[in-house]
Amino acid sequence: MYGLINVAIRDLVHSRFGEAQWEEIIAISGVDESAFIRMSPNDDAITYALVGAASEVLNLPASDVLQAFGEYWTEFTAVAGYGEMMDSAGETLPEFLENLDILHTRVGTMYPDLRPPSFSCENVTDCSLDLHYRSVREGLDDLVIGLLRGLGKRFGVSVEIEQMAAKGRESHHSVFHVQWR
Ligand code: HEM
C-alpha cells in the first residue's frame, strides 16, 4: 500500500503513545522507515508488519490496532491534504458510504498504482444499510470497522456495526450491517 498509509500509522503511534514506542515498533518489525514516502507504493507486507509489531509493543490485539488506525484515518486524511476530497464525498454517513468508490477513484488519479477496496450499499433505510466490502487483500475487516466509527464521529451520529459475513471460505467478500442515529 502507498507510503501514505504507513506515514499515518507512524503519526497515530507518535501522537497517542510517543516516539519511544514507535522506535520499538520499527525495531521489532524490521521495517526500513526511510521507505515511507507518501506517494510511493510500499509492499503490503510493510503495513502488516507494522500492525503486528504495534500489537506486540502496545500489548493490544491486532484487531484493536486496526480499528484504532481506521478511526484515525478519517481524521488524518481530513487534515493531511485530502480534506476537500473527504468533504466532496458526502454530507451524511449514508451518502458518503455510497460514494466511497468514487472517492478512491479520485485518489487513484494521484496514486496510479492504487489497488483500492470497493464498497457497495444494499438494503438502505433511513437509519441502516448493509455495506459490502471487497478487497484484493486479507484481514482488514477491523480496519473497516474503525473507519465506520471514525465516519460516525465525522457526521455526528452514533454508529452500531454488526459483521454479517467475512471474506473466506463461505463468502467472497465481507458484509457489515451499519445502523446510525
Ligand atoms: C480522502 C480520503 C482517503 C484517501 C486519500 C484514501 C487513500 C487510500 C490509500 C492510498 C489506500 C492504500 C491502497 C493502495 O495503496 O493500494 C487506501 C486503502 C483503503 N481505504 Fe482509503 N482513502 C481515503 C478514505 C477512505 C475511507 C473514508 C474509507 C472508509 C471505508 C477507506 C477505506 C479503505 C480501506 C478499507 C483500505 C484498505 C485496502 C483494502 O481494503 O484493500 N478509505 N485508501
PDB file of C-alpha atoms and ligand atoms in Angstrom:
ATOM      1  CA  MET A   1       0.000   0.000   0.000  1.00  0.00           C
ATOM      2  CA  TYR A   2       1.109   3.544  -0.630  1.00  0.00           C
ATOM      3  CA  GLY A   3       3.514   5.066   1.897  1.00  0.00           C
ATOM      4  CA  LEU A   4       0.739   7.440   2.951  1.00  0.00           C
ATOM      5  CA  ILE A   5      -0.828   4.588   4.951  1.00  0.00           C
ATOM      6  CA  ASN A   6       2.427   3.852   6.807  1.00  0.00           C
ATOM      7  CA  VAL A   7       3.014   7.558   7.475  1.00  0.00           C
ATOM      8  CA  ALA A   8      -0.444   7.683   9.082  1.00  0.00           C
ATOM      9  CA  ILE A   9       0.337   4.652  11.278  1.00  0.00           C
ATOM     10  CA  ARG A  10       3.513   6.414  12.430  1.00  0.00           C
ATOM     11  CA  ASP A  11       1.571   9.633  13.191  1.00  0.00           C
ATOM     12  CA  LEU A  12      -1.020   7.705  15.163  1.00  0.00           C
ATOM     13  CA  VAL A  13       1.610   5.960  17.326  1.00  0.00           C
ATOM     14  CA  HIS A  14       3.583   9.205  17.786  1.00  0.00           C
ATOM     15  CA  SER A  15       0.568  11.199  18.882  1.00  0.00           C
ATOM     16  CA  ARG A  16      -1.023   8.578  21.177  1.00  0.00           C
ATOM     17  CA  PHE A  17       1.977   6.666  22.552  1.00  0.00           C
ATOM     18  CA  GLY A  18       5.145   8.668  21.823  1.00  0.00           C
ATOM     19  CA  GLU A  19       8.434   8.418  19.975  1.00  0.00           C
ATOM     20  CA  ALA A  20       9.973   5.644  22.136  1.00  0.00           C
ATOM     21  CA  GLN A  21       7.133   3.210  21.413  1.00  0.00           C
ATOM     22  CA  TRP A  22       7.426   3.954  17.708  1.00  0.00           C
ATOM     23  CA  GLU A  23      11.166   3.254  17.723  1.00  0.00           C
ATOM     24  CA  GLU A  24      10.465  -0.100  19.366  1.00  0.00           C
ATOM     25  CA  ILE A  25       7.783  -0.933  16.777  1.00  0.00           C
ATOM     26  CA  ILE A  26      10.208  -0.123  13.962  1.00  0.00           C
ATOM     27  CA  ALA A  27      12.931  -2.260  15.561  1.00  0.00           C
ATOM     28  CA  ILE A  28      10.635  -5.277  16.039  1.00  0.00           C
ATOM     29  CA  SER A  29       9.028  -5.018  12.600  1.00  0.00           C
ATOM     30  CA  GLY A  30      12.396  -4.822  10.832  1.00  0.00           C
ATOM     31  CA  VAL A  31      10.870  -2.217   8.514  1.00  0.00           C
ATOM     32  CA  ASP A  32      13.049   0.462   6.892  1.00  0.00           C
ATOM     33  CA  GLU A  33      11.281   3.681   7.777  1.00  0.00           C
ATOM     34  CA  SER A  34      13.098   5.690   5.112  1.00  0.00           C
ATOM     35  CA  ALA A  35      10.900   3.893   2.546  1.00  0.00           C
ATOM     36  CA  PHE A  36       7.814   5.738   3.841  1.00  0.00           C
ATOM     37  CA  ILE A  37       7.234   8.234   1.088  1.00  0.00           C
ATOM     38  CA  ARG A  38       3.590   9.198   0.809  1.00  0.00           C
ATOM     39  CA  MET A  39       3.430   8.978  -2.972  1.00  0.00           C
ATOM     40  CA  SER A  40       5.471   5.743  -3.324  1.00  0.00           C
ATOM     41  CA  PRO A  41       3.886   2.321  -3.341  1.00  0.00           C
ATOM     42  CA  ASN A  42       5.212   0.146  -0.476  1.00  0.00           C
ATOM     43  CA  ASP A  43       4.899  -3.610  -0.243  1.00  0.00           C
ATOM     44  CA  ASP A  44       1.701  -4.544   1.668  1.00  0.00           C
ATOM     45  CA  ALA A  45       3.916  -6.698   3.923  1.00  0.00           C
ATOM     46  CA  ILE A  46       5.305  -3.486   5.471  1.00  0.00           C
ATOM     47  CA  THR A  47       1.868  -2.379   6.674  1.00  0.00           C
ATOM     48  CA  TYR A  48       1.048  -5.834   8.067  1.00  0.00           C
ATOM     49  CA  ALA A  49       4.456  -5.963   9.815  1.00  0.00           C
ATOM     50  CA  LEU A  50       3.825  -2.557  11.429  1.00  0.00           C
ATOM     51  CA  VAL A  51       0.389  -3.649  12.673  1.00  0.00           C
ATOM     52  CA  GLY A  52       1.854  -6.886  14.085  1.00  0.00           C
ATOM     53  CA  ALA A  53       4.726  -5.081  15.824  1.00  0.00           C
ATOM     54  CA  ALA A  54       2.375  -2.376  17.180  1.00  0.00           C
ATOM     55  CA  SER A  55       0.166  -5.098  18.618  1.00  0.00           C
ATOM     56  CA  GLU A  56       3.194  -6.619  20.386  1.00  0.00           C
ATOM     57  CA  VAL A  57       4.712  -3.371  21.675  1.00  0.00           C
ATOM     58  CA  LEU A  58       1.431  -1.747  22.750  1.00  0.00           C
ATOM     59  CA  ASN A  59       0.104  -5.030  24.145  1.00  0.00           C
ATOM     60  CA  LEU A  60      -3.129  -4.753  22.180  1.00  0.00           C
ATOM     61  CA  PRO A  61      -4.806  -7.317  19.908  1.00  0.00           C
ATOM     62  CA  ALA A  62      -4.083  -6.657  16.215  1.00  0.00           C
ATOM     63  CA  SER A  63      -7.845  -6.143  15.737  1.00  0.00           C
ATOM     64  CA  ASP A  64      -7.727  -3.179  18.170  1.00  0.00           C
ATOM     65  CA  VAL A  65      -4.718  -1.701  16.357  1.00  0.00           C
ATOM     66  CA  LEU A  66      -6.531  -1.930  13.016  1.00  0.00           C
ATOM     67  CA  GLN A  67      -9.711  -0.412  14.438  1.00  0.00           C
ATOM     68  CA  ALA A  68      -7.787   2.457  16.047  1.00  0.00           C
ATOM     69  CA  PHE A  69      -5.990   3.051  12.768  1.00  0.00           C
ATOM     70  CA  GLY A  70      -9.275   3.068  10.801  1.00  0.00           C
ATOM     71  CA  GLU A  71     -10.736   5.635  13.161  1.00  0.00           C
ATOM     72  CA  TYR A  72      -7.579   7.745  12.946  1.00  0.00           C
ATOM     73  CA  TRP A  73      -7.522   7.581   9.117  1.00  0.00           C
ATOM     74  CA  THR A  74     -10.783   9.554   8.850  1.00  0.00           C
ATOM     75  CA  GLU A  75      -9.180  12.393  10.877  1.00  0.00           C
ATOM     76  CA  PHE A  76      -5.731  12.114   9.282  1.00  0.00           C
ATOM     77  CA  THR A  77      -6.929  12.356   5.663  1.00  0.00           C
ATOM     78  CA  ALA A  78      -9.095  15.371   6.529  1.00  0.00           C
ATOM     79  CA  VAL A  79      -6.017  17.339   7.684  1.00  0.00           C
ATOM     80  CA  ALA A  80      -3.281  15.749   5.531  1.00  0.00           C
ATOM     81  CA  GLY A  81      -4.294  17.390   2.257  1.00  0.00           C
ATOM     82  CA  TYR A  82      -7.412  15.360   1.439  1.00  0.00           C
ATOM     83  CA  GLY A  83      -9.977  17.498   3.295  1.00  0.00           C
ATOM     84  CA  GLU A  84     -11.647  18.743   0.133  1.00  0.00           C
ATOM     85  CA  MET A  85     -11.866  15.181  -1.209  1.00  0.00           C
ATOM     86  CA  MET A  86     -13.451  13.994   2.037  1.00  0.00           C
ATOM     87  CA  ASP A  87     -15.888  16.963   2.015  1.00  0.00           C
ATOM     88  CA  SER A  88     -16.984  16.291  -1.542  1.00  0.00           C
ATOM     89  CA  ALA A  89     -17.764  12.614  -0.829  1.00  0.00           C
ATOM     90  CA  GLY A  90     -20.958  13.387   1.062  1.00  0.00           C
ATOM     91  CA  GLU A  91     -22.762  15.357   3.730  1.00  0.00           C
ATOM     92  CA  THR A  92     -24.310  12.409   5.553  1.00  0.00           C
ATOM     93  CA  LEU A  93     -22.966   8.994   6.532  1.00  0.00           C
ATOM     94  CA  PRO A  94     -25.078   7.020   4.012  1.00  0.00           C
ATOM     95  CA  GLU A  95     -24.305   9.441   1.180  1.00  0.00           C
ATOM     96  CA  PHE A  96     -20.596   9.191   1.988  1.00  0.00           C
ATOM     97  CA  LEU A  97     -20.683   5.365   2.081  1.00  0.00           C
ATOM     98  CA  GLU A  98     -22.425   5.306  -1.314  1.00  0.00           C
ATOM     99  CA  ASN A  99     -19.592   7.461  -2.691  1.00  0.00           C
ATOM    100  CA  LEU A 100     -16.593   5.534  -1.329  1.00  0.00           C
ATOM    101  CA  ASP A 101     -15.685   4.057  -4.714  1.00  0.00           C
ATOM    102  CA  ILE A 102     -15.867   7.482  -6.370  1.00  0.00           C
ATOM    103  CA  LEU A 103     -13.616   8.801  -3.586  1.00  0.00           C
ATOM    104  CA  HIS A 104     -10.988   6.120  -4.212  1.00  0.00           C
ATOM    105  CA  THR A 105     -11.282   6.658  -7.968  1.00  0.00           C
ATOM    106  CA  ARG A 106     -10.321  10.290  -7.325  1.00  0.00           C
ATOM    107  CA  VAL A 107      -7.465   9.149  -5.058  1.00  0.00           C
ATOM    108  CA  GLY A 108      -6.328   6.890  -7.922  1.00  0.00           C
ATOM    109  CA  THR A 109      -5.754   9.914 -10.167  1.00  0.00           C
ATOM    110  CA  MET A 110      -2.930  10.938  -7.772  1.00  0.00           C
ATOM    111  CA  TYR A 111      -1.806   7.381  -6.934  1.00  0.00           C
ATOM    112  CA  PRO A 112      -1.754   5.472 -10.234  1.00  0.00           C
ATOM    113  CA  ASP A 113      -0.762   2.109  -8.698  1.00  0.00           C
ATOM    114  CA  LEU A 114      -3.617   2.239  -6.165  1.00  0.00           C
ATOM    115  CA  ARG A 115      -5.382  -1.071  -5.583  1.00  0.00           C
ATOM    116  CA  PRO A 116      -8.348   0.320  -3.696  1.00  0.00           C
ATOM    117  CA  PRO A 117     -11.088  -1.594  -1.918  1.00  0.00           C
ATOM    118  CA  SER A 118     -14.621  -1.489  -3.318  1.00  0.00           C
ATOM    119  CA  PHE A 119     -17.772  -0.781  -1.326  1.00  0.00           C
ATOM    120  CA  SER A 120     -21.462  -1.049  -2.179  1.00  0.00           C
ATOM    121  CA  CYS A 121     -24.589  -0.342  -0.139  1.00  0.00           C
ATOM    122  CA  GLU A 122     -27.666  -2.567  -0.082  1.00  0.00           C
ATOM    123  CA  ASN A 123     -30.956  -2.611   1.856  1.00  0.00           C
ATOM    124  CA  VAL A 124     -30.677   1.113   2.535  1.00  0.00           C
ATOM    125  CA  THR A 125     -33.220   2.573   5.017  1.00  0.00           C
ATOM    126  CA  ASP A 126     -33.367   5.909   6.884  1.00  0.00           C
ATOM    127  CA  CYS A 127     -31.165   4.530   9.661  1.00  0.00           C
ATOM    128  CA  SER A 128     -29.330   1.472   8.344  1.00  0.00           C
ATOM    129  CA  LEU A 129     -27.697  -0.231   5.375  1.00  0.00           C
ATOM    130  CA  ASP A 130     -25.646  -3.298   4.513  1.00  0.00           C
ATOM    131  CA  LEU A 131     -22.126  -2.350   3.453  1.00  0.00           C
ATOM    132  CA  HIS A 132     -20.421  -4.843   1.123  1.00  0.00           C
ATOM    133  CA  TYR A 133     -16.616  -4.611   1.248  1.00  0.00           C
ATOM    134  CA  ARG A 134     -14.447  -6.159  -1.447  1.00  0.00           C
ATOM    135  CA  SER A 135     -10.651  -6.156  -1.447  1.00  0.00           C
ATOM    136  CA  VAL A 136      -7.716  -7.929  -3.039  1.00  0.00           C
ATOM    137  CA  ARG A 137      -6.259  -8.081   0.496  1.00  0.00           C
ATOM    138  CA  GLU A 138      -6.974 -10.245   3.534  1.00  0.00           C
ATOM    139  CA  GLY A 139      -7.510  -9.484   7.182  1.00  0.00           C
ATOM    140  CA  LEU A 140      -8.605  -5.842   7.040  1.00  0.00           C
ATOM    141  CA  ASP A 141     -12.215  -6.151   8.276  1.00  0.00           C
ATOM    142  CA  ASP A 142     -11.300  -4.482  11.576  1.00  0.00           C
ATOM    143  CA  LEU A 143      -9.856  -1.570   9.642  1.00  0.00           C
ATOM    144  CA  VAL A 144     -13.278  -1.082   8.037  1.00  0.00           C
ATOM    145  CA  ILE A 145     -14.987  -1.233  11.466  1.00  0.00           C
ATOM    146  CA  GLY A 146     -12.645   1.529  12.713  1.00  0.00           C
ATOM    147  CA  LEU A 147     -13.241   3.581   9.569  1.00  0.00           C
ATOM    148  CA  LEU A 148     -17.010   3.342  10.089  1.00  0.00           C
ATOM    149  CA  ARG A 149     -16.636   4.508  13.707  1.00  0.00           C
ATOM    150  CA  GLY A 150     -14.487   7.432  12.542  1.00  0.00           C
ATOM    151  CA  LEU A 151     -17.054   8.354   9.902  1.00  0.00           C
ATOM    152  CA  GLY A 152     -19.789   8.212  12.556  1.00  0.00           C
ATOM    153  CA  LYS A 153     -17.836  10.827  14.542  1.00  0.00           C
ATOM    154  CA  ARG A 154     -17.300  12.912  11.422  1.00  0.00           C
ATOM    155  CA  PHE A 155     -21.047  13.050  10.803  1.00  0.00           C
ATOM    156  CA  GLY A 156     -22.014  13.358  14.474  1.00  0.00           C
ATOM    157  CA  VAL A 157     -24.010  10.129  14.616  1.00  0.00           C
ATOM    158  CA  SER A 158     -23.693   7.135  16.871  1.00  0.00           C
ATOM    159  CA  VAL A 159     -22.958   4.028  14.817  1.00  0.00           C
ATOM    160  CA  GLU A 160     -23.565   0.357  15.520  1.00  0.00           C
ATOM    161  CA  ILE A 161     -21.790  -2.172  13.336  1.00  0.00           C
ATOM    162  CA  GLU A 162     -22.564  -5.854  13.052  1.00  0.00           C
ATOM    163  CA  GLN A 163     -20.450  -8.035  10.787  1.00  0.00           C
ATOM    164  CA  MET A 164     -22.777 -10.265   8.749  1.00  0.00           C
ATOM    165  CA  ALA A 165     -20.182 -12.069   6.606  1.00  0.00           C
ATOM    166  CA  ALA A 166     -16.403 -12.325   6.489  1.00  0.00           C
ATOM    167  CA  LYS A 167     -14.325 -12.917   3.385  1.00  0.00           C
ATOM    168  CA  GLY A 168     -13.169 -16.518   3.469  1.00  0.00           C
ATOM    169  CA  ARG A 169     -14.381 -19.950   2.509  1.00  0.00           C
ATOM    170  CA  GLU A 170     -18.089 -19.117   2.957  1.00  0.00           C
ATOM    171  CA  SER A 171     -18.095 -15.701   1.280  1.00  0.00           C
ATOM    172  CA  HIS A 172     -16.138 -13.896  -1.427  1.00  0.00           C
ATOM    173  CA  HIS A 173     -16.327 -10.632   0.479  1.00  0.00           C
ATOM    174  CA  SER A 174     -17.279  -9.103   3.838  1.00  0.00           C
ATOM    175  CA  VAL A 175     -20.619  -7.530   4.748  1.00  0.00           C
ATOM    176  CA  PHE A 176     -21.396  -5.157   7.634  1.00  0.00           C
ATOM    177  CA  HIS A 177     -24.842  -4.138   8.845  1.00  0.00           C
ATOM    178  CA  VAL A 178     -24.472  -0.462   9.779  1.00  0.00           C
ATOM    179  CA  GLN A 179     -27.050   1.382  11.897  1.00  0.00           C
ATOM    180  CA  TRP A 180     -26.860   5.057  12.887  1.00  0.00           C
ATOM    181  CA  ARG A 181     -28.878   7.528  14.944  1.00  0.00           C
TER     182      ARG A 181
HETATM  183  C1  HEM B   1      -9.525  11.211   1.035  1.00  0.00           C
HETATM  184  C2  HEM B   1      -9.541  10.161   1.861  1.00  0.00           C
HETATM  185  C3  HEM B   1      -8.870   8.852   1.515  1.00  0.00           C
HETATM  186  C4  HEM B   1      -7.682   8.626   0.891  1.00  0.00           C
HETATM  187  C5  HEM B   1      -6.664   9.659   0.383  1.00  0.00           C
HETATM  188  C6  HEM B   1      -7.524   7.179   0.793  1.00  0.00           C
HETATM  189  C7  HEM B   1      -6.433   6.543   0.249  1.00  0.00           C
HETATM  190  C8  HEM B   1      -6.163   5.200   0.346  1.00  0.00           C
HETATM  191  C9  HEM B   1      -4.911   4.580   0.004  1.00  0.00           C
HETATM  192  C10 HEM B   1      -3.680   5.330  -0.562  1.00  0.00           C
HETATM  193  C11 HEM B   1      -5.029   3.262   0.262  1.00  0.00           C
HETATM  194  C12 HEM B   1      -3.960   2.168   0.067  1.00  0.00           C
HETATM  195  C13 HEM B   1      -4.295   1.322  -1.129  1.00  0.00           C
HETATM  196  C14 HEM B   1      -3.092   1.084  -2.035  1.00  0.00           C
HETATM  197  O1  HEM B   1      -2.047   1.749  -1.859  1.00  0.00           O
HETATM  198  O2  HEM B   1      -3.196   0.228  -2.948  1.00  0.00           O
HETATM  199  C15 HEM B   1      -6.356   3.052   0.817  1.00  0.00           C
HETATM  200  C16 HEM B   1      -6.816   1.832   1.253  1.00  0.00           C
HETATM  201  C17 HEM B   1      -8.019   1.660   1.901  1.00  0.00           C
HETATM  202  N1  HEM B   1      -9.037   2.585   2.037  1.00  0.00           N
HETATM  203 FE1  HEM B   1      -8.926   4.541   1.525  1.00  0.00          FE
HETATM  204  N2  HEM B   1      -8.616   6.552   1.358  1.00  0.00           N
HETATM  205  C18 HEM B   1      -9.451   7.544   1.832  1.00  0.00           C
HETATM  206  C19 HEM B   1     -10.630   7.368   2.506  1.00  0.00           C
HETATM  207  C20 HEM B   1     -11.165   6.159   2.877  1.00  0.00           C
HETATM  208  C21 HEM B   1     -12.360   5.997   3.638  1.00  0.00           C
HETATM  209  C22 HEM B   1     -13.226   7.147   4.206  1.00  0.00           C
HETATM  210  C23 HEM B   1     -12.575   4.680   3.786  1.00  0.00           C
HETATM  211  C24 HEM B   1     -13.768   4.118   4.512  1.00  0.00           C
HETATM  212  C25 HEM B   1     -14.292   2.945   4.375  1.00  0.00           C
HETATM  213  C26 HEM B   1     -11.460   3.971   3.131  1.00  0.00           C
HETATM  214  C27 HEM B   1     -11.250   2.597   3.086  1.00  0.00           C
HETATM  215  C28 HEM B   1     -10.065   1.988   2.737  1.00  0.00           C
HETATM  216  C29 HEM B   1      -9.710   0.608   3.040  1.00  0.00           C
HETATM  217  C30 HEM B   1     -10.563  -0.407   3.798  1.00  0.00           C
HETATM  218  C31 HEM B   1      -8.420   0.405   2.532  1.00  0.00           C
HETATM  219  C32 HEM B   1      -7.539  -0.854   2.674  1.00  0.00           C
HETATM  220  C33 HEM B   1      -7.185  -1.515   1.409  1.00  0.00           C
HETATM  221  C34 HEM B   1      -8.048  -2.726   1.083  1.00  0.00           C
HETATM  222  O3  HEM B   1      -9.104  -2.926   1.712  1.00  0.00           O
HETATM  223  O4  HEM B   1      -7.663  -3.472   0.159  1.00  0.00           O
HETATM  224  N3  HEM B   1     -10.636   4.914   2.580  1.00  0.00           N
HETATM  225  N4  HEM B   1      -7.030   4.244   0.839  1.00  0.00           N
END
